[in-house]
Structures are given as structure tokens and as C-alpha cells.
PDB file of C-alpha atoms in Angstrom:
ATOM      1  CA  UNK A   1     129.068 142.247  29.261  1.00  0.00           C
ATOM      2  CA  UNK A   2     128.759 144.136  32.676  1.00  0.00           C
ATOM      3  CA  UNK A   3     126.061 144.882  34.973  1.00  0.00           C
ATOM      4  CA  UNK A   4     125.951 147.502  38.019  1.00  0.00           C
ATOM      5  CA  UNK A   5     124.598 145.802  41.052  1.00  0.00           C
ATOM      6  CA  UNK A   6     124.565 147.762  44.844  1.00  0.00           C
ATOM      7  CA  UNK A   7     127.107 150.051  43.149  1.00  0.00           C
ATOM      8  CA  UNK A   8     129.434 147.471  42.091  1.00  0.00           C
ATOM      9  CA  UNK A   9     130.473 146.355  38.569  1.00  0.00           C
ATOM     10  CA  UNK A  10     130.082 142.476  37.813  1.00  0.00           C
ATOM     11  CA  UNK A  11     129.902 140.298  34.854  1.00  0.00           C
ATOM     12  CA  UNK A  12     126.752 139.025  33.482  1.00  0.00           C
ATOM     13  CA  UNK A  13     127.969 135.848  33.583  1.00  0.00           C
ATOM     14  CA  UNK A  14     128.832 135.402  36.847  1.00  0.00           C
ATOM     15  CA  UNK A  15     125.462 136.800  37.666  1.00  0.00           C
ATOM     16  CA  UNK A  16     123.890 134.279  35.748  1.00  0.00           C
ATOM     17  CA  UNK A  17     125.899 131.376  36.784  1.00  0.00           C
ATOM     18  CA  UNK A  18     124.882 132.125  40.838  1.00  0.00           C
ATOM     19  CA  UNK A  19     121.030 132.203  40.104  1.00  0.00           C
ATOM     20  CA  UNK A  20     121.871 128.837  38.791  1.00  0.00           C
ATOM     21  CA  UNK A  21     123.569 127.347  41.554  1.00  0.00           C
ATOM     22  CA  UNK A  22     120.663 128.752  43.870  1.00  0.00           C
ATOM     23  CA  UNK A  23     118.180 126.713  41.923  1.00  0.00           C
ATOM     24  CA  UNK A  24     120.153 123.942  41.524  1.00  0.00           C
ATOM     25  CA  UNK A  25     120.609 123.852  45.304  1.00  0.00           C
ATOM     26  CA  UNK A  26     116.336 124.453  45.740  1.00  0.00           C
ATOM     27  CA  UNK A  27     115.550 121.464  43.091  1.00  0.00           C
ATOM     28  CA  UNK A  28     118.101 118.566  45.534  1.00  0.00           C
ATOM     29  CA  UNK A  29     116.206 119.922  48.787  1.00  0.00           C
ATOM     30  CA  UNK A  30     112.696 119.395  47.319  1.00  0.00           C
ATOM     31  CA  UNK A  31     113.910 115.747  45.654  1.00  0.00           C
ATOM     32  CA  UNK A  32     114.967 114.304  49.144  1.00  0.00           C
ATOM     33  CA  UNK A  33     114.155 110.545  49.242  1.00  0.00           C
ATOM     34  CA  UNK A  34     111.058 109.466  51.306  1.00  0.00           C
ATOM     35  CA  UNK A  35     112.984 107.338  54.092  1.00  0.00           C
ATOM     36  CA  UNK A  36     114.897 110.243  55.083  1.00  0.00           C
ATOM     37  CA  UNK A  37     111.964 111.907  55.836  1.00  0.00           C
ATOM     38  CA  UNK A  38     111.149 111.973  60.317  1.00  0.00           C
ATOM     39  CA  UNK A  39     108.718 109.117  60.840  1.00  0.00           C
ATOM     40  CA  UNK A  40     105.137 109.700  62.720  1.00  0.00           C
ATOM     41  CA  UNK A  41     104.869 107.618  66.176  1.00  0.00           C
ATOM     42  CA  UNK A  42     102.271 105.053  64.735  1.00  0.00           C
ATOM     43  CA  UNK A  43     104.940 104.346  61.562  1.00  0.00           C
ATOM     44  CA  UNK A  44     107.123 103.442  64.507  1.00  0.00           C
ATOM     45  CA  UNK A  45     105.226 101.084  66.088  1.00  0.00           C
ATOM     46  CA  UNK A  46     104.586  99.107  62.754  1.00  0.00           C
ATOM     47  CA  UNK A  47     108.129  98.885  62.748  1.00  0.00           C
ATOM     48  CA  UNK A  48     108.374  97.508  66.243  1.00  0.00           C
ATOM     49  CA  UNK A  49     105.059  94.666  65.967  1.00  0.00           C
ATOM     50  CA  UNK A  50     107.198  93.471  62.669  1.00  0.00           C
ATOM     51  CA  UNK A  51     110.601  92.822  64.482  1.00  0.00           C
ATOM     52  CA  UNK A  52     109.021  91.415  67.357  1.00  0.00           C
ATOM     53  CA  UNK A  53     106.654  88.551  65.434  1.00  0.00           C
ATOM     54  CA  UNK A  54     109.866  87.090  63.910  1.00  0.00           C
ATOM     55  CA  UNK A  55     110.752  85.558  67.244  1.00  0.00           C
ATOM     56  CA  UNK A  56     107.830  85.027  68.245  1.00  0.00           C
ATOM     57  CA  UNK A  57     106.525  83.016  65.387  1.00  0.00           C
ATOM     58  CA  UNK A  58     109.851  81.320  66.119  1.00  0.00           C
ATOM     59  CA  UNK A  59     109.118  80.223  69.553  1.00  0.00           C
ATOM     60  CA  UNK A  60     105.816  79.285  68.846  1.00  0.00           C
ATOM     61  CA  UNK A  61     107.065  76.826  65.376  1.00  0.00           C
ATOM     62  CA  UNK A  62     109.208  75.286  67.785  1.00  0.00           C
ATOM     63  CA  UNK A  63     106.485  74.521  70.766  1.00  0.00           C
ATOM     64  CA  UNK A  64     107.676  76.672  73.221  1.00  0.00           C
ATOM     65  CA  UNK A  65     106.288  79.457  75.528  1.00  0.00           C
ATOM     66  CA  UNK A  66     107.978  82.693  76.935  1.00  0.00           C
ATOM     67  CA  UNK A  67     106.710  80.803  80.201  1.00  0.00           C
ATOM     68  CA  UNK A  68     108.681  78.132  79.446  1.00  0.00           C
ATOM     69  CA  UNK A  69     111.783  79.751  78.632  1.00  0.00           C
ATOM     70  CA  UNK A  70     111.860  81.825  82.195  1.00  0.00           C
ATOM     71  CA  UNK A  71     110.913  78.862  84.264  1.00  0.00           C
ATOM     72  CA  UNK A  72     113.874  76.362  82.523  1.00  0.00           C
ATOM     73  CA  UNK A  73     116.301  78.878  82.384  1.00  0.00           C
ATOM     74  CA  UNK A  74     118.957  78.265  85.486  1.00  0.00           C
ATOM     75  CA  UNK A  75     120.208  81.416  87.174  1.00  0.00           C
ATOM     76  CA  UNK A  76     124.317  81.286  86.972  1.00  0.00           C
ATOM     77  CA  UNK A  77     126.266  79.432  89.676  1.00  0.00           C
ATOM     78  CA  UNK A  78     127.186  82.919  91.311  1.00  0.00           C
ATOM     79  CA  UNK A  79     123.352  83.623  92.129  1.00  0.00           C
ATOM     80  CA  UNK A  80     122.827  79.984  92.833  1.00  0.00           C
ATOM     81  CA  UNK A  81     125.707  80.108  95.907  1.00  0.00           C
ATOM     82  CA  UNK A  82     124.491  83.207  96.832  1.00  0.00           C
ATOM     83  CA  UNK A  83     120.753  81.749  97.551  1.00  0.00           C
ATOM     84  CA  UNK A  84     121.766  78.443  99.085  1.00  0.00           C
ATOM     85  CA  UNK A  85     123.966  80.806 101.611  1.00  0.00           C
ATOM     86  CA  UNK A  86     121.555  82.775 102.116  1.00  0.00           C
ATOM     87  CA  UNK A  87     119.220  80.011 103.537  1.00  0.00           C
ATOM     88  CA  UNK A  88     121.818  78.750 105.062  1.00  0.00           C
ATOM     89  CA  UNK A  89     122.000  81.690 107.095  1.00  0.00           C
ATOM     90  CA  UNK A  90     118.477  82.508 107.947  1.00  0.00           C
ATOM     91  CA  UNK A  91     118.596  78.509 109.978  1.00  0.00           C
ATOM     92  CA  UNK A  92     120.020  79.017 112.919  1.00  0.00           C
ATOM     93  CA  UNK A  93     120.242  75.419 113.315  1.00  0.00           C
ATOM     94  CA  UNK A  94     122.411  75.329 110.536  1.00  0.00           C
ATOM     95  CA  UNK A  95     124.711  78.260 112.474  1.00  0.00           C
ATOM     96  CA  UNK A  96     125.413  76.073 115.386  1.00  0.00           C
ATOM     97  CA  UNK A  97     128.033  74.168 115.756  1.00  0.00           C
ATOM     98  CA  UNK A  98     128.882  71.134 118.416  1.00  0.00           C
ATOM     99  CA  UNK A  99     129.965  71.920 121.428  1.00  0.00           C
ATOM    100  CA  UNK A 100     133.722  70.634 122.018  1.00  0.00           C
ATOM    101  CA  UNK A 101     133.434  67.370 123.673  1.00  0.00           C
ATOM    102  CA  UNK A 102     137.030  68.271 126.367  1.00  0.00           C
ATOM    103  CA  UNK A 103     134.666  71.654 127.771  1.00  0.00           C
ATOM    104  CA  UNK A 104     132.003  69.664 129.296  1.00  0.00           C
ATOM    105  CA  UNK A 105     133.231  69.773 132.711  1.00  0.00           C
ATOM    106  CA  UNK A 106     132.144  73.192 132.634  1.00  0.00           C
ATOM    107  CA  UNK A 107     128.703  72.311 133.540  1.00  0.00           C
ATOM    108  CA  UNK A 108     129.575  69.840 135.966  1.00  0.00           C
ATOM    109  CA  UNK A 109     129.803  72.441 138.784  1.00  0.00           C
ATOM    110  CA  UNK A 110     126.880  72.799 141.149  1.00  0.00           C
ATOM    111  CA  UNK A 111     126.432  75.500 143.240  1.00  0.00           C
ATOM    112  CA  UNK A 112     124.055  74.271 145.737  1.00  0.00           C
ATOM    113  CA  UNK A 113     123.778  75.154 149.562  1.00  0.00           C
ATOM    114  CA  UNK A 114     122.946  72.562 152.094  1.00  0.00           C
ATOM    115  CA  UNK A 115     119.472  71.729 151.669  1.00  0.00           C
ATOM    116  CA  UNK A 116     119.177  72.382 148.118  1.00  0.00           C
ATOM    117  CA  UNK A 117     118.463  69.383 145.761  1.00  0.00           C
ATOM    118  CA  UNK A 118     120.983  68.190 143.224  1.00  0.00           C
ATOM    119  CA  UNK A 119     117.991  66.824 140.842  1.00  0.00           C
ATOM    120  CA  UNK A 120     116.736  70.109 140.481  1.00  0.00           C
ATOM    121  CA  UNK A 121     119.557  71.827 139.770  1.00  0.00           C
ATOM    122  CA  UNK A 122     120.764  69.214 136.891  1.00  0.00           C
ATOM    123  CA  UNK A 123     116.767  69.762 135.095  1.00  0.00           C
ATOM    124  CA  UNK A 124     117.467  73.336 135.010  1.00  0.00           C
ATOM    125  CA  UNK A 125     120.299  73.397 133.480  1.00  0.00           C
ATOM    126  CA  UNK A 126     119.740  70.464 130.799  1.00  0.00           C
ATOM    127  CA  UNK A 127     116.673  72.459 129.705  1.00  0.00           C
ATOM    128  CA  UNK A 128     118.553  76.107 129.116  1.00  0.00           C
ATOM    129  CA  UNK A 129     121.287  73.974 127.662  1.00  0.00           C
ATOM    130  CA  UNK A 130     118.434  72.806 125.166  1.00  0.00           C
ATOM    131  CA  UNK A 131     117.120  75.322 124.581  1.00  0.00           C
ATOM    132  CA  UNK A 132     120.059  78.091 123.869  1.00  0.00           C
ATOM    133  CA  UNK A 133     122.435  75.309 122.285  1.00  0.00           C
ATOM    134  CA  UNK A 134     125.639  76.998 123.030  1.00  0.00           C
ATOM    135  CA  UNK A 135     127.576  77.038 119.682  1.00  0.00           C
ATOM    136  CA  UNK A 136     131.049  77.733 120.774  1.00  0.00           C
ATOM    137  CA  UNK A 137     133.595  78.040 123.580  1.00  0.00           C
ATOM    138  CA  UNK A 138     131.906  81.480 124.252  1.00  0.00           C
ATOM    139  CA  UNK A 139     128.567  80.657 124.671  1.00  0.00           C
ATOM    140  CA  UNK A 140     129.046  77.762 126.953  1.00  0.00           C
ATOM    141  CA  UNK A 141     130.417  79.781 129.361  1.00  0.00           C
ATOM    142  CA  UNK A 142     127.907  82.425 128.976  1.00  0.00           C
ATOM    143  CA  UNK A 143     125.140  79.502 129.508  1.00  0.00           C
ATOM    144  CA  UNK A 144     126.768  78.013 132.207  1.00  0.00           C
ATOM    145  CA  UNK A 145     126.244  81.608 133.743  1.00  0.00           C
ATOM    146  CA  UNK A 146     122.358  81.895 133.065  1.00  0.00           C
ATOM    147  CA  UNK A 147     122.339  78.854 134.414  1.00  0.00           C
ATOM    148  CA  UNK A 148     124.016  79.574 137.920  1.00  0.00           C
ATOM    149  CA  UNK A 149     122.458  83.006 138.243  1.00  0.00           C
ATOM    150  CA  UNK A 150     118.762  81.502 137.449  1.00  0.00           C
ATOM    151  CA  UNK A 151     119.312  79.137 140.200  1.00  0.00           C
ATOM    152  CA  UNK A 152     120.831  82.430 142.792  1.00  0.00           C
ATOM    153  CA  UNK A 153     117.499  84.193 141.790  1.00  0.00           C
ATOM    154  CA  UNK A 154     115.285  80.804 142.894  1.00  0.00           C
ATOM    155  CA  UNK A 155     117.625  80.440 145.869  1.00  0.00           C
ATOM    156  CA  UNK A 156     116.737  84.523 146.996  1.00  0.00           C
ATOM    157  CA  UNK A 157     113.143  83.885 146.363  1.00  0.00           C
ATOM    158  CA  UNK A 158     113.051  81.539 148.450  1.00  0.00           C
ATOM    159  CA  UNK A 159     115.140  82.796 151.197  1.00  0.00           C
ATOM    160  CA  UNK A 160     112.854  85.869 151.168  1.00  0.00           C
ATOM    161  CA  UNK A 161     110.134  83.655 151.827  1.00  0.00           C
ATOM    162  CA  UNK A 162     111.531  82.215 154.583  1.00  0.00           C
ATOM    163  CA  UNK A 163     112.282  85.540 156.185  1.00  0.00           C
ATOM    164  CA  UNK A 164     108.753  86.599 156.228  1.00  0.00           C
ATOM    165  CA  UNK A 165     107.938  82.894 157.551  1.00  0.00           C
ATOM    166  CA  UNK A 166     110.311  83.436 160.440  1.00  0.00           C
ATOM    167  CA  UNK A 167     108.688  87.117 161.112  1.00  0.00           C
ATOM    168  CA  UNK A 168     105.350  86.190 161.450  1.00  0.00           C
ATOM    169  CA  UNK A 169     106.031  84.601 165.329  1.00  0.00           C
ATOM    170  CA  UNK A 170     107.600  87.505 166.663  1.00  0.00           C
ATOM    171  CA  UNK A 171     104.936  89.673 164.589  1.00  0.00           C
ATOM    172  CA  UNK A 172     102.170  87.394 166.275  1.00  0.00           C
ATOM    173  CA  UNK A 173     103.770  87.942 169.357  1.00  0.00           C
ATOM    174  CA  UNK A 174     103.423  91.881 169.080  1.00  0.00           C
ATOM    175  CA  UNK A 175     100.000  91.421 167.985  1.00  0.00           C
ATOM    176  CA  UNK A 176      98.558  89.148 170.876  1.00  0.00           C
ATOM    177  CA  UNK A 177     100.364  90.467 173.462  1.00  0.00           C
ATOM    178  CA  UNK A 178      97.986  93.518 175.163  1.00  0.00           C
ATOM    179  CA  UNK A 179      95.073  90.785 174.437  1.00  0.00           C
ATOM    180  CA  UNK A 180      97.105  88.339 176.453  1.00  0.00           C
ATOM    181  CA  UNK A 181      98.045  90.694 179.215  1.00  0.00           C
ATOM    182  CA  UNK A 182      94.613  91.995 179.418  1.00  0.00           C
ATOM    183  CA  UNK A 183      93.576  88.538 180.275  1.00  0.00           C
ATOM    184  CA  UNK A 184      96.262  87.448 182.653  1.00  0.00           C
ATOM    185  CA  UNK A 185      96.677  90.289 184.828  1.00  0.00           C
ATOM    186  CA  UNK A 186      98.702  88.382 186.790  1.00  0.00           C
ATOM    187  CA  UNK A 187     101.023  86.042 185.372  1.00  0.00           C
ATOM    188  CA  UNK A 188     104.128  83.485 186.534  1.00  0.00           C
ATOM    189  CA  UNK A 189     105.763  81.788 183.765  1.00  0.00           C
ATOM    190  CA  UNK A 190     105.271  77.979 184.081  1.00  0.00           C
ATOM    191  CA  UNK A 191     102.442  78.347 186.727  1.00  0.00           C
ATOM    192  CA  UNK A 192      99.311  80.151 185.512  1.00  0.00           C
ATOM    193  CA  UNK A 193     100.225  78.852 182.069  1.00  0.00           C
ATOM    194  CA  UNK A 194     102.452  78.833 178.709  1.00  0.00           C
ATOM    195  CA  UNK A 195     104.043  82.565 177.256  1.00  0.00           C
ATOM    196  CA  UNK A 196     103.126  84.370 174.731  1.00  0.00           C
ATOM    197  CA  UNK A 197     106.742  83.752 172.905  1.00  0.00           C
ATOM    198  CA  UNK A 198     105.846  79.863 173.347  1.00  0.00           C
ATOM    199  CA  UNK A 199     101.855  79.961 172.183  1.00  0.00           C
ATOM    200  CA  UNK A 200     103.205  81.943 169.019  1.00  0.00           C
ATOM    201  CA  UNK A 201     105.789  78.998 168.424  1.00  0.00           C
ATOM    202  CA  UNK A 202     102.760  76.461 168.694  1.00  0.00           C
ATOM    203  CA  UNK A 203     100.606  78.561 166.081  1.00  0.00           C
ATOM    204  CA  UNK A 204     103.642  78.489 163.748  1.00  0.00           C
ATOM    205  CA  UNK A 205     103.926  75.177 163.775  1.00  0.00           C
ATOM    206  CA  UNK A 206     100.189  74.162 163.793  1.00  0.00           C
ATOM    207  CA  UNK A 207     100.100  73.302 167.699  1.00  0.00           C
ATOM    208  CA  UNK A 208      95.906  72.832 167.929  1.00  0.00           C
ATOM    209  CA  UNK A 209      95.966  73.999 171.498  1.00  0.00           C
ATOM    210  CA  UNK A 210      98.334  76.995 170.894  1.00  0.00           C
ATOM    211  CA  UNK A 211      96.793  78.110 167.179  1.00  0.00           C
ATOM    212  CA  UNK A 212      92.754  78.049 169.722  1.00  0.00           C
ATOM    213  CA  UNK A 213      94.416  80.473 171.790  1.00  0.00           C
ATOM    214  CA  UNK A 214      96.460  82.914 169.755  1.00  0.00           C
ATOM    215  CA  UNK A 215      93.062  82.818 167.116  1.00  0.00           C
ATOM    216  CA  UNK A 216      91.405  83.886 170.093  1.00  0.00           C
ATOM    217  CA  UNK A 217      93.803  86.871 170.927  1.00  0.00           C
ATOM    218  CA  UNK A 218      93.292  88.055 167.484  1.00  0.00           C
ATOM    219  CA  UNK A 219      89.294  88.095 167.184  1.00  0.00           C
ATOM    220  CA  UNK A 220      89.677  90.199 170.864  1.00  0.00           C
ATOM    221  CA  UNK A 221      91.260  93.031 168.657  1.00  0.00           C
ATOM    222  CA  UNK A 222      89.675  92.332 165.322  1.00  0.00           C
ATOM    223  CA  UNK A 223      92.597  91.132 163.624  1.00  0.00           C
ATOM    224  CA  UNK A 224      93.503  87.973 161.326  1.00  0.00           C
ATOM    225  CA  UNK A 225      96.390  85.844 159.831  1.00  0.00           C
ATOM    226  CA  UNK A 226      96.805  88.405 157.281  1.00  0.00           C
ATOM    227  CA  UNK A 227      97.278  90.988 159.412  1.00  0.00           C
ATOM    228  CA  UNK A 228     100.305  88.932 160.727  1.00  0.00           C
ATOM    229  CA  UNK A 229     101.672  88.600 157.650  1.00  0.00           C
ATOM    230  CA  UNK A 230     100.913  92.508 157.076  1.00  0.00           C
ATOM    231  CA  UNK A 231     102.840  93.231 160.308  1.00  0.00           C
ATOM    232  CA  UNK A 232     106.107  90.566 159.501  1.00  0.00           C
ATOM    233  CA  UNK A 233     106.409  92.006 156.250  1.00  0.00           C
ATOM    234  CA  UNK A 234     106.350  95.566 157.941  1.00  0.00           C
ATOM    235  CA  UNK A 235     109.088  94.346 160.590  1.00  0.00           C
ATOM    236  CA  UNK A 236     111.390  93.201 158.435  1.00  0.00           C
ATOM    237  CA  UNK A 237     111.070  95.712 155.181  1.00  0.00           C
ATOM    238  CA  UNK A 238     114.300  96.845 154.802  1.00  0.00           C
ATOM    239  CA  UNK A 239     115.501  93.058 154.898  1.00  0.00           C
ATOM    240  CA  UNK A 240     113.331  92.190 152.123  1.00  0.00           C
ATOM    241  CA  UNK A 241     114.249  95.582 150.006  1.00  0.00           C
ATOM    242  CA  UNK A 242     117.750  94.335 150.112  1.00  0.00           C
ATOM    243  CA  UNK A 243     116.920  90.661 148.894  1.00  0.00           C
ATOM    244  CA  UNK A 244     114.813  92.424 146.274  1.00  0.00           C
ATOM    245  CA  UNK A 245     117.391  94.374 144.946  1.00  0.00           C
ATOM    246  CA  UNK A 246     119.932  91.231 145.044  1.00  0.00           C
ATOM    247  CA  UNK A 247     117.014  89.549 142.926  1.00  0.00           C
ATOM    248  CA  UNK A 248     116.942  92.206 140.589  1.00  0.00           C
ATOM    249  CA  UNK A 249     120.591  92.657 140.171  1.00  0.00           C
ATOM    250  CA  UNK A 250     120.830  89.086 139.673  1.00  0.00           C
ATOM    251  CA  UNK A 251     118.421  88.323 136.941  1.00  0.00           C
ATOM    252  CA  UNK A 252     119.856  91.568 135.372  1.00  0.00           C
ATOM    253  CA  UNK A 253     123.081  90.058 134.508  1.00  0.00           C
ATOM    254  CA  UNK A 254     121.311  87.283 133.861  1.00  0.00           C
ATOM    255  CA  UNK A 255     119.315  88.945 130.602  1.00  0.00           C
ATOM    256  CA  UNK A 256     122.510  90.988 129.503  1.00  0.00           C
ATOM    257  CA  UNK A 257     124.286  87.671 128.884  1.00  0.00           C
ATOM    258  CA  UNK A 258     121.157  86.295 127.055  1.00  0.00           C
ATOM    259  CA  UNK A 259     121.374  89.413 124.899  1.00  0.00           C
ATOM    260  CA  UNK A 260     125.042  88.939 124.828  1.00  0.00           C
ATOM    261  CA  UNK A 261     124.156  85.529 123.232  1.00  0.00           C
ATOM    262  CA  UNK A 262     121.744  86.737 120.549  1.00  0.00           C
ATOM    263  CA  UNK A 263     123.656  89.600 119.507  1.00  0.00           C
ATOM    264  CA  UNK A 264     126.848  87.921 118.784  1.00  0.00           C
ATOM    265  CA  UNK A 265     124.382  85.555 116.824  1.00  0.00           C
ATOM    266  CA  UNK A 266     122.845  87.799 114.732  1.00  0.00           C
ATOM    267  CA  UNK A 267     126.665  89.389 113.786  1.00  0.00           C
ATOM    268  CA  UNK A 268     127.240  85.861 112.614  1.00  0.00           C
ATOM    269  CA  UNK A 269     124.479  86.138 110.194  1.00  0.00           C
ATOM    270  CA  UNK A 270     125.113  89.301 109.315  1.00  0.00           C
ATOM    271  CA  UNK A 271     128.372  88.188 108.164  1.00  0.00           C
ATOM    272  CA  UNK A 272     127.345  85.469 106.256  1.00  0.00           C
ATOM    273  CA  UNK A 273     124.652  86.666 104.533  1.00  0.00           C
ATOM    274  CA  UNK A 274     127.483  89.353 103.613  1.00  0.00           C
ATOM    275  CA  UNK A 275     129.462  86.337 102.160  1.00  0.00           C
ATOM    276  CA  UNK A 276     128.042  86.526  99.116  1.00  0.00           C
ATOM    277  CA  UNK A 277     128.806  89.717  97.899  1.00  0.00           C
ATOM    278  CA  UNK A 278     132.513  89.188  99.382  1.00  0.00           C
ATOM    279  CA  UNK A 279     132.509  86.217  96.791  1.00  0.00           C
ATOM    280  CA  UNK A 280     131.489  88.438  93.865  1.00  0.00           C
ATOM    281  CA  UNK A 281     134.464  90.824  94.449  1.00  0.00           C
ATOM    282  CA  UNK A 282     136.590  87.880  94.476  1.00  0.00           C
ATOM    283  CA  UNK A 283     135.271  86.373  91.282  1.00  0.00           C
ATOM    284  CA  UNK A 284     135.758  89.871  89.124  1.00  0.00           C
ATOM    285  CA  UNK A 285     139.036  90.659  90.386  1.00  0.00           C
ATOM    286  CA  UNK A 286     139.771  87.146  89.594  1.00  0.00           C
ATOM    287  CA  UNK A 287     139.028  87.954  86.388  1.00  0.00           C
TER     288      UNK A 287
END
């Protein structure tokens, strides 16, 4: 038989036969199994607390402790060389190496001036020596430069010092000299008594008789040993603003090689605490 559905003609049957296979398809959705189902958050931790206690009632049968296990356990033999170079590297005197035994005459050089003492020279530079412990070729020769220019900068020191020394008579002489004239009006060298130029050498050198008078001089016009001093250093400024600069200039070049020295050490360890990881490439590629 026929039926008329939205103006079309069908067969009972077939009408029939789709209201089945709707219901059919209704009665498998509602008879889904109960696993299938989406789980709630606290069903999933249930599941979690059961998987873990196997092992751990494992560990425990067997007397052992998760402490245990991460404490025994020994890293692998990559991670092992890569610590040991590592400390290797942070010891510097692990970095140094002896200094060739054929270069030594390098330090044998002294460059002293007349006057200067030999002893002096050779305790300077066996203390820097000791205490940078050139490594190489390289440093030695840097060293041996700190060494020289440290003693140029003590040799200018001193050399400035003597300057001002050697200023001080003819600054005395400037000083005393109205005080002197004031009191010998009338004078005849050799007759009424010694010069000015020679009772300024005998206060220089400690002369009692000549270091009375010149003292003297200087109360008459209020002045004093440092004002000597004041007016040698004033006398000869532009010679002492030159040995200045030579003292700076010197112990310039003096700290650039001493940074010279520490930065090609700290390349050194920069490249071999890079060592490890250069190893690692090599081991996968070996691979």
C-alpha cells in the first residue's frame, strides 16, 4: 500500500522500515558501555594513587628508598668528564703550566744604573715572578716587562726626589738672601765672612755652624724649612710635571700588560670550560 507524504507518493513499507532504523539507532546510543563514558577528575586520580603504589610497595619490599636510589645512581661518563673539566678549569693552578727551562735567561737581564743595588732588583722580580707564575712563552716576556717597568717607576720616584733635594739650596739661597744683605751691608767674600751660596751648602748638609745661621735668616722673615721645600718645589715645577707624567706613562703600560695577562687567562678558561660541550658534538656525530 501507498501513503502521500510532503506531496510525494511512498510505500508503507518503506515508511515503516525507516522509523525502525531511527529507533534502532536511539536504543545503541542509550546502551553505551560505562567505561566509555568521560571520567570526573577525582576518578582520575584513583587511577593515578593505584599505578603509583605498585612501585612503590616494590621499593619498599625490597629495603630501599627513593633517597637511596638518587644518591647511588652515577651520572653517565659524558656528565662525569664534563664536571671534572669543569673544576679543572675554575683552578688556575691547574691552568699553568712550567715555564720552559732554555727561556730563563730572559730574566737574567738587569737594568740597573750606577748606584742602584743588584739585591733589590733580583727580590722584585722573584716576588712578581711568584706571584703571576708566567704559564707560557708569552707571559714570561710580558712579566719580565712588569718587572723592568716597576723598577723605571721606583727609579723616577726617586730621581724626583732628588730633584727637589738639590732645589732646596738654591731655593734657601733666594730665601735668605735680603735677610743676609740686610745684615752685611758691606760685604767681601772671604773677609767679613762665608756666602750665602756656601752657608746654604752647610745647611744642606747639616753643617751646625751654617744650619745656626741660615735658621736665623729665616725667623728674620718668618719663614721655615717648609717654606724651602714650598719654594724648590715651585722652582723646579715643570721638571717635576715631566717626571710625573714619565711615572704615569710608565706604570700605565705597566697595568695594560697585567690586564694583558689576565685576559688571555680568562680566554683559556673560557675555552675549556667550552670543552665539554665540543665533546658532546663529537660523541653524537660519532654516533
Amino acid at each position: 500500500m501507498k501513503r502521500k507524504i510532503n506531496g510525494m507518493v511512498v510505500s508503507r513499507n518503506a515508511t515503516i522500515n525507516g522509523n525502525a532504523r531511527r529507533e534502532a539507532s536511539i536504543g545503541r546510543r542509550e546502551n553505551v558501555a560505562p567505561w566509555s563514558k568521560p571520567r570526573s577528575p577525582d576518578a582520575m586520580v584513583g587511577v593515578g594513587a593505584r599505578l603509583n603504589a605498585r612501585p612503590m610497595r616494590a621499593i619498599e619490599e625490597n629495603g630501599l628508598s627513593t633517597g637511596s636510589l638518587m644518591t647511588d645512581q652515577k651520572p653517565p661518563t659524558r656528565i662525569r668528564e664534563r664536571v671534572r673539566l669543569h673544576q679543572n678549569a675554575d683552578s688556575s693552578a691547574d691552568i699553568q703550566a712550567p715555564l720552559p727551562p732554555n727561556f730563563d735567561f730572559v730574566f737574567e737581564d738587569r737594568p740597573l744604573l750606577p748606584g742602584e743595588d743588584a739585591d733589590q732588583y733580583d727580590v722584585l722580580r722573584e716576588s712578581i715572578v711568584q706571584q703571576v707564575k708566567p704559564a707560557d712563552v708569552i707571559e714570561a716576556i710580558w712579566v719580565k716587562d712588569i718587572i723592568d717597568l716597576t723598577w723605571e717607576a721606583k727609579r723616577s720616584r726617586r730621581m724626583r726626589n732628588r730633584i727637589l733635594v738639590q732645589a732646596r739650596m738654591k731655593a734657601v739661597v733666594e730665601l735668605i738672601l735680603p735677610a743676609f744683605q740686610k745684615e752685611n751691608s758691606v760685604y767681601i767674600e772671604g773677609i767679613t765672612g762665608p756666602s750665602v751660596e756656601t752657608l746654604a751648602a752647610g745647611w744642606a748638609s747639616g753643617n751646625e755652624s751654617s744650619t745656626g745661621r741660615v735658621n736665623k735668616y729665616l725667623q728674620d722673615r718668618d719663614l721655615s724649612a717648609e717654606d724651602v721645600t714650598a719654594h724648590a718645589f715651585l722652582l723646579n715645577l715643570s721638571a717635576i710635571e715631566r717626571v710625573d707624567r714619565l711615572i704615569f706613562l710608565v706604570e700605565h703600560r705597566r697595568d695594560a700588560l697585567i690586564r694583558e695577562i689576565e685576559r688571555k687567562r680568562a680566554s683559556l678558561a673560557q675555552r675549556l670550560r667550552a670543552a665539554p660541550d665540543i665533546l658532546d658534538v663529537e660523541h653524537v656525530v660519532s654516533r
